[in-house]
XYZ file of C-alpha atoms in Angstrom:
411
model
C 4.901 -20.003 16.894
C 4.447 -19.347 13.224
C 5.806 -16.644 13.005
C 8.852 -17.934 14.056
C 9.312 -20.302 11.299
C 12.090 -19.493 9.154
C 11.375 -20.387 5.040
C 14.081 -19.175 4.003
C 16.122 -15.752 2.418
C 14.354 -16.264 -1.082
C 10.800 -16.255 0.356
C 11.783 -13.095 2.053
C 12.323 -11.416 -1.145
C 9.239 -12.756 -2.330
C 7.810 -11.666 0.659
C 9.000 -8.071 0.354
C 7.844 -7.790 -3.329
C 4.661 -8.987 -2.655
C 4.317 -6.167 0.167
C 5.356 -3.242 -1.947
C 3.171 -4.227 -4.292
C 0.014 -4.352 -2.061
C 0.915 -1.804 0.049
C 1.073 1.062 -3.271
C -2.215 -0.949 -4.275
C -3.762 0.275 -1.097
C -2.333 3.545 -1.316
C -3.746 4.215 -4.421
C -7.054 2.481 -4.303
C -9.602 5.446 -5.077
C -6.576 7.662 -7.377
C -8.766 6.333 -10.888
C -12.448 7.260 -8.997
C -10.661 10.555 -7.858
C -9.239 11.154 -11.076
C -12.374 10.602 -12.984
C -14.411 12.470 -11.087
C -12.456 15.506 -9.877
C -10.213 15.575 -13.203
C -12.113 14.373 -15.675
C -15.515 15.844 -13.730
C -17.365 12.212 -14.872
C -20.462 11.310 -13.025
C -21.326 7.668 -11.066
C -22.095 5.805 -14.034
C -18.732 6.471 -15.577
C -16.873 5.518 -11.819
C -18.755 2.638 -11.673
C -18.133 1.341 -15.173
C -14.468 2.345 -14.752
C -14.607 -0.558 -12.332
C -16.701 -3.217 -13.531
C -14.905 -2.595 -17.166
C -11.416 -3.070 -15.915
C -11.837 -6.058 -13.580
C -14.337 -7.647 -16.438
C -12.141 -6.754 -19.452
C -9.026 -7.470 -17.534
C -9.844 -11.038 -16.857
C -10.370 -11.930 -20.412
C -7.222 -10.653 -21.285
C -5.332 -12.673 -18.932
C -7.501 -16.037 -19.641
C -5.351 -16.996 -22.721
C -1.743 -15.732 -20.388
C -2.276 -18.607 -17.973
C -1.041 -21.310 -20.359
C 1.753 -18.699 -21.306
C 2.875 -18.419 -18.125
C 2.525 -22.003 -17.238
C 5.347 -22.865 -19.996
C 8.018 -20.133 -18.932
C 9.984 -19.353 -16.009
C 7.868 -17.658 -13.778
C 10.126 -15.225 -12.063
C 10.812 -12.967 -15.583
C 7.140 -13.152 -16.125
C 6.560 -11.919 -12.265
C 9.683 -8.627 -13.295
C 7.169 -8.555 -16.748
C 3.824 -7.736 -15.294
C 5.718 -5.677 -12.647
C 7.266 -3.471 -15.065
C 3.710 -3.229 -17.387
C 1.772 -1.580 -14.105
C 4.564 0.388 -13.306
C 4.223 1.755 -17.152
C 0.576 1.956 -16.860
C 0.598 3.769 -14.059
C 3.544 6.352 -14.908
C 1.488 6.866 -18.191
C -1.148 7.827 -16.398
C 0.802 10.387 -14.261
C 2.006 11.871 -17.374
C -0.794 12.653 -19.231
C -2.331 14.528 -15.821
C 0.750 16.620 -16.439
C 0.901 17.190 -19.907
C -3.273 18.036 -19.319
C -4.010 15.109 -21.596
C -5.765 12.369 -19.123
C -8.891 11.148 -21.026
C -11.586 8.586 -19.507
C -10.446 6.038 -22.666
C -6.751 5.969 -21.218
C -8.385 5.614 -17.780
C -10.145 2.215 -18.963
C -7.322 1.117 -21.034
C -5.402 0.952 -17.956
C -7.625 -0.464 -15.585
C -7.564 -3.488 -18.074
C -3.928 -3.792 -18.553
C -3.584 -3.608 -14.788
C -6.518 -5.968 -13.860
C -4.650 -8.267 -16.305
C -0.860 -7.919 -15.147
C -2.640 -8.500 -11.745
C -4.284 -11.773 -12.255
C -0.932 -12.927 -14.744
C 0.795 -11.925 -11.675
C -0.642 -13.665 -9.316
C -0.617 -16.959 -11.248
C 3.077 -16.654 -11.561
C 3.922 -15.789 -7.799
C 1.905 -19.218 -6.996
C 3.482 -21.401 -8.723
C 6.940 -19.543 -7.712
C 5.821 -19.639 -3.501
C 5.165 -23.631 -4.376
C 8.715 -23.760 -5.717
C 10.440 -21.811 -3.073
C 8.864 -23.056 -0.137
C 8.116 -26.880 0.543
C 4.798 -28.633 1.497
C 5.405 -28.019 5.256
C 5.969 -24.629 5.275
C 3.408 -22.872 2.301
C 0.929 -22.734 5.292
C 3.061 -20.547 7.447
C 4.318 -18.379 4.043
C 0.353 -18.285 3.074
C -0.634 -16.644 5.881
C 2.253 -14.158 5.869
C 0.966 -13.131 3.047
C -2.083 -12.504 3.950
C -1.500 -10.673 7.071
C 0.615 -8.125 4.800
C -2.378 -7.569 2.592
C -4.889 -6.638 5.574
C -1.641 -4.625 7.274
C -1.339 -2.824 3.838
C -5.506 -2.780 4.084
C -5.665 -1.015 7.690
C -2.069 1.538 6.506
C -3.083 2.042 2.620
C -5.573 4.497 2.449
C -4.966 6.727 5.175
C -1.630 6.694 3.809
C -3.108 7.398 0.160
C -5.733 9.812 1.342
C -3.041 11.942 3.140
C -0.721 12.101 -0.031
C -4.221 13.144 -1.837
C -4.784 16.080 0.784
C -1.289 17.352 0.104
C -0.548 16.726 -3.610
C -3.542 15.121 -5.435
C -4.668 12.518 -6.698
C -1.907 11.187 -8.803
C 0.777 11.350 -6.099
C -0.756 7.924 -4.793
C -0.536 6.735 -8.894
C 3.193 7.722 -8.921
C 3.356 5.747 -5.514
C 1.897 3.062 -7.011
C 4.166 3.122 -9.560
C 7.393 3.148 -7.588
C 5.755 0.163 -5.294
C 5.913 -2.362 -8.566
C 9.474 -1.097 -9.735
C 10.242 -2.031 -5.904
C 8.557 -5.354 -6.599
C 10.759 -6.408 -9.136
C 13.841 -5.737 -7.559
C 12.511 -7.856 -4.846
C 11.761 -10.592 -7.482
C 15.090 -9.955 -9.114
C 16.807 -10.462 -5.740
C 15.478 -14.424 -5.728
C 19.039 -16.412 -5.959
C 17.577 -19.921 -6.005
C 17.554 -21.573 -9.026
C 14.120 -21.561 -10.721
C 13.102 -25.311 -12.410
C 12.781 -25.504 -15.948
C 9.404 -26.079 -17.312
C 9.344 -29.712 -19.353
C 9.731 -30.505 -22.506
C 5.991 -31.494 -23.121
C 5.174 -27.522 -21.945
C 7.711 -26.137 -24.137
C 6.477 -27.879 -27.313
C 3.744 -25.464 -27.394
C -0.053 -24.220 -25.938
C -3.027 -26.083 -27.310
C -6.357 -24.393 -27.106
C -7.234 -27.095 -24.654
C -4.556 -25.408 -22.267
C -7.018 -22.299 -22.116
C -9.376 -24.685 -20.039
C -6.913 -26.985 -17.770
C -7.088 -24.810 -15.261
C -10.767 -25.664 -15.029
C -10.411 -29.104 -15.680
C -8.347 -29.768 -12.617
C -10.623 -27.497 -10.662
C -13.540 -28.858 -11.210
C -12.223 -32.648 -11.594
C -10.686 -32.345 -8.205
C -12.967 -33.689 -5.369
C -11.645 -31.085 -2.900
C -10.812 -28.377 -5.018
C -14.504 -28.102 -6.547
C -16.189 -27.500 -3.573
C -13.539 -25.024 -2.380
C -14.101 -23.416 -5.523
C -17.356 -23.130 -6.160
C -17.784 -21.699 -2.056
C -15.186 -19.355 -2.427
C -16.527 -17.410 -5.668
C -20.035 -17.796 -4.028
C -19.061 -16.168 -0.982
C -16.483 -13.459 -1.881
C -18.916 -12.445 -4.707
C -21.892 -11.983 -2.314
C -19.762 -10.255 0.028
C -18.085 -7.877 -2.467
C -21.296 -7.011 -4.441
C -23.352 -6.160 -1.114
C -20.622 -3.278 -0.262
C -21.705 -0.578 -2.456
C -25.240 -0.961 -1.227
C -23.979 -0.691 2.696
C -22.034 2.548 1.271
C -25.067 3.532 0.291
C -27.243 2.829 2.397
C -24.982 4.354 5.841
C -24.004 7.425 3.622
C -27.470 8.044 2.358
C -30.745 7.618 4.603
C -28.763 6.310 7.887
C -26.746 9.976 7.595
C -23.173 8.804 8.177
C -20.344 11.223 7.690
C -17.642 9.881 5.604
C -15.124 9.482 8.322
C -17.708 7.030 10.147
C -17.610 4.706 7.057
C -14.169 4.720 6.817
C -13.760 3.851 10.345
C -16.722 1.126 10.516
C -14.261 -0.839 7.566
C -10.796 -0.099 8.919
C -11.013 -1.063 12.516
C -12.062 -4.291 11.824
C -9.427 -4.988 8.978
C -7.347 -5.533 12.849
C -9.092 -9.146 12.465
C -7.347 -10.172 9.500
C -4.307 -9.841 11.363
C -5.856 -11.880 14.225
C -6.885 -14.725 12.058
C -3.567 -15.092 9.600
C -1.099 -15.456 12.875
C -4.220 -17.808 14.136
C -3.955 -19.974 11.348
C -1.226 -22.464 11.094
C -1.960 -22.803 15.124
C -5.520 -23.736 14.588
C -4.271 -26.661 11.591
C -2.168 -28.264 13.957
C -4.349 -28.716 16.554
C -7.683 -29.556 15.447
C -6.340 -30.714 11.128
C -6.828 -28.513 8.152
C -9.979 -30.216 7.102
C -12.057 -29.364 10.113
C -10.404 -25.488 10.178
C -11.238 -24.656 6.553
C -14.954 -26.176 7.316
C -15.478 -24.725 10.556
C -14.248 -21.264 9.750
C -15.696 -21.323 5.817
C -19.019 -21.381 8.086
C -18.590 -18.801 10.073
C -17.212 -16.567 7.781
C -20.507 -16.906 6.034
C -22.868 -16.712 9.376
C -22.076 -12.837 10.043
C -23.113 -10.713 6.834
C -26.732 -11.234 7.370
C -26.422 -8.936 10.718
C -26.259 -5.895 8.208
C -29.539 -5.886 7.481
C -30.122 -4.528 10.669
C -27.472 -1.476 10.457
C -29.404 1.597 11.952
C -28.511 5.201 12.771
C -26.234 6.032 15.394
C -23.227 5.139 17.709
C -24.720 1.918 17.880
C -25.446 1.028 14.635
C -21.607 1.529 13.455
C -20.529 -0.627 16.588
C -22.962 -3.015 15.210
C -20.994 -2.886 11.529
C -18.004 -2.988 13.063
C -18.929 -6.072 15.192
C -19.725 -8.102 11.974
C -17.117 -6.827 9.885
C -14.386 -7.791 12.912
C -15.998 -11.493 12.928
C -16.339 -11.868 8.999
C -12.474 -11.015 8.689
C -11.061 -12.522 11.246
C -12.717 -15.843 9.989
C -11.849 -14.697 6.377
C -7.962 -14.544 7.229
C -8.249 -18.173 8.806
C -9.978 -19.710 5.767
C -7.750 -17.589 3.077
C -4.254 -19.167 3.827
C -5.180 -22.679 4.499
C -7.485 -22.664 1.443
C -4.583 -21.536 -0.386
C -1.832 -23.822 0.824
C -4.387 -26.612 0.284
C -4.860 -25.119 -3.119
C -0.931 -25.352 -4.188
C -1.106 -28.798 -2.497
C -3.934 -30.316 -4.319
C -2.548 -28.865 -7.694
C 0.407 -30.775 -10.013
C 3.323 -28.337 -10.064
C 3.097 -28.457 -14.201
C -0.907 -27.016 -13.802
C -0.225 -24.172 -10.663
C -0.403 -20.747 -13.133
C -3.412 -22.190 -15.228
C -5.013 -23.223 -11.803
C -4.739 -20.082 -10.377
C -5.495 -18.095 -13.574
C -8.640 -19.741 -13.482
C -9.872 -18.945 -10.022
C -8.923 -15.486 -10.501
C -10.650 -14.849 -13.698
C -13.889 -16.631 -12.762
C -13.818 -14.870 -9.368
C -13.672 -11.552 -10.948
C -16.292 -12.370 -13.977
C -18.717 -13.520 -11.012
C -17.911 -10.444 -8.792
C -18.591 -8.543 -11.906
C -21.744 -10.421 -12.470
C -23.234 -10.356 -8.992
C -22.466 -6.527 -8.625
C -24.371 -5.957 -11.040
C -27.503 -7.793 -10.477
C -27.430 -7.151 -6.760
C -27.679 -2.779 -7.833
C -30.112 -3.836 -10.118
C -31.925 -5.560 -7.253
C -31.383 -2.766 -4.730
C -33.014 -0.585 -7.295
C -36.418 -2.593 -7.115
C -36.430 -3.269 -3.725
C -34.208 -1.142 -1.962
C -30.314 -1.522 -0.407
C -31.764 -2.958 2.682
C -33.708 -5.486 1.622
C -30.715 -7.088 -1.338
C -28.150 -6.928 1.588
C -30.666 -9.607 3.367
C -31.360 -11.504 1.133
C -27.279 -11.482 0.285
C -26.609 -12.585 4.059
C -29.537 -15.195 3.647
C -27.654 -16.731 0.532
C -24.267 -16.475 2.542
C -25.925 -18.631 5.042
C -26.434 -21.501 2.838
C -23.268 -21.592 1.165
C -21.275 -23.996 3.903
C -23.420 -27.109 2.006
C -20.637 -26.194 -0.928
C -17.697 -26.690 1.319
C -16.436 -30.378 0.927
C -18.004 -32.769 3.521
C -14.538 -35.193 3.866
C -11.328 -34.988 4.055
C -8.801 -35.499 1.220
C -5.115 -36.150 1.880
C -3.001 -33.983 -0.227
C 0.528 -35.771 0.787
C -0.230 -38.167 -2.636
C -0.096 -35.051 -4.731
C 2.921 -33.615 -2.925
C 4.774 -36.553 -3.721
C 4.106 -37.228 -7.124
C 3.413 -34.212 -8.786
C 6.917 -32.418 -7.333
């Protein structure tokens, strides 16, 4: 069984720090919505662009920090971004008590934290392909994500709870405490970390800022993958605040039924992460990543027919259980394909990459698709979403591609 597979005592710390982390993520997910709007008494517009502002703004910043972090040791840089949230955050908890919070500081962190978070996650890549070899990034992959749809299904009852009792900023101070406990975890790492080369430490060229890219897109496997994934995760993201719309507004769900019609279902991504490695042995990863990358995108097209009722939130629960579960298959073995396809001297800028243009294209396709929904209604841009969806499995890469060659020569 997977799950059974032992990588080792410095994964586990990884492990753990990557939990804490996502777990006071979760926790705190709405505190900056809350905040603006029962603090700061802001309307929708300002919510919204608290969002889009953050995640847009926050990629930039952390474009030119993938070179950076490809030429250092990436377990200080991991402790660095920790410790920068964990600042942010605590800053933010401090002005609420000295009655000084202001919509500017509100922004200013949502960048810094959107940043940290993509710098981050470049760094913890190219540490998990250090720590744990070829054989085994599979099984840690899907760990991984199995703790981020636990912390998904525990977070926010967890963070609405602590809002009840104490506010709003109890789940920021949470937050807070979950990155200090993240780099402890990091800290805890014993193994010794390579040394970057000597060509990376003679210094970043502007043409670092698009190597990330270059492999990407240069890679026969990894450009299809690519171009698929930011396809469908930006469909998918940018219909949601429509179907919040939509079953809130003229379907007349309470709040409680909206929350439930998205949390039961998060139970699939637990289904599909333990189902993964399982799946790649028996039937190859090439046929799992293409079999469930099209089902993943067969299901959202079934909200277009969300209706009133008992009925109508089994029916969103139905397609949000499928979409997941499928989701948590394709995640991991997309991303221990990823680290496999990608030299060991290119991970961070790889990964910086694919985070920033995911975000800029969620950004992007939120946007239009509101814009849409305002000219022909939330119904009719969440069909035509799920009719896009439907042809995005001609993106996913028609053959298979060994990735033992790069394994072996780009250790």
């Amino acid at each position: 069984m997977a799950g059974r597979v032992s990588l080792g005592r410095d994964f586990g710390w990884l492990w753990a720090a990557y939990a804490a982390g996502t777990l006071g993520t979760w926790v705190a997910f709405n505190a900056f919505p809350l905040l603006a709007l029962t603090v700061l008494h802001k309307g929708s517009a300002e919510v919204a662009a608290l969002a889009a502002v953050g995640a847009a703004v926050g990629a930039a910043v952390a474009l030119p920090l993938g070179p950076w972090v490809e030429f250092r040791r990436k377990r200080p840089v991991m402790v660095a971004m920790d410790l920068v949230r964990c600042a942010a955050m605590l800053s933010v908890a401090a002005a609420y008590a000295l009655d000084r919070l202001g919509f500017v500081q509100l922004l200013v962190v949502s960048v810094l934290v959107a940043a940290a978070d993509i710098t981050f996650g470049a760094a913890s890549g190219a540490c998990l392909k250090a720590l744990v070899p070829a054989e085994g990034r599979l099984v840690a992959q899907a760990r991984l994500e199995s703790t981020t749809w636990t912390a998904t299904v525990v977070g926010p009852p967890l963070g609405g709870a602590l809002v009840a009792f104490a506010g709003p900023v109890a789940t920021v101070l949470v937050d807070a405490l979950s990155y200090l406990l993240s780099a402890a975890g990091i800290r805890a790492i014993k193994g010794r970390e390579p040394t970057p080369t000597r060509e990376a430490q003679a210094g970043m060229r502007a043409g670092d800022l698009l190597e990330g890219w270059r492999h990407i897109l240069g890679q026969p496997v990894l450009r299809p993958l690519f171009l698929n994934s930011v396809l469908v995760n930006g469909l998918i993201m940018a219909t949601a605040p429509l179907l919040a719309v939509l079953m809130l507004g003229p379907l007349g769900f309470a709040p409680w039924q909206y929350g439930l019609a998205f949390a039961v279902p998060c139970v699939g991504g637990l289904v599909g992460s333990r189902l993964a490695r399982p799946l790649v042995a028996r039937y190859g990863r090439h046929r799992v990543l293409r079999v469930s990358g099209v089902l993943r995108a067969c299901w959202p097209v079934g909200l277009v027919l969300v209706h009133p009722g008992v009925t109508g939130l089994v029916l969103v629960m139905a397609v949000e259980l499928a979409l997941i579960t499928c989701a948590a298959v394709f995640t991991p073995v997309l991303a221990a394909h990823r680290l496999d396809l990608t030299p060991t001297d290119r991970v961070a800028r790889t990964l910086t990459a694919w985070s920033v243009t995911a975000k800029a294209s969620l950004a992007a396709l939120t946007a239009l698709w509101g814009l849409l929904a305002a000219v022909v209604g939330p119904r009719a841009a969440i069909g035509l979403a799920g009719a896009l969806l439907l042809a995005t499995p001609l993106l996913l890469p028609r053959r298979e591609a060994g990735a033992t060659a790069c394994v072996d020569t780009c250790k």
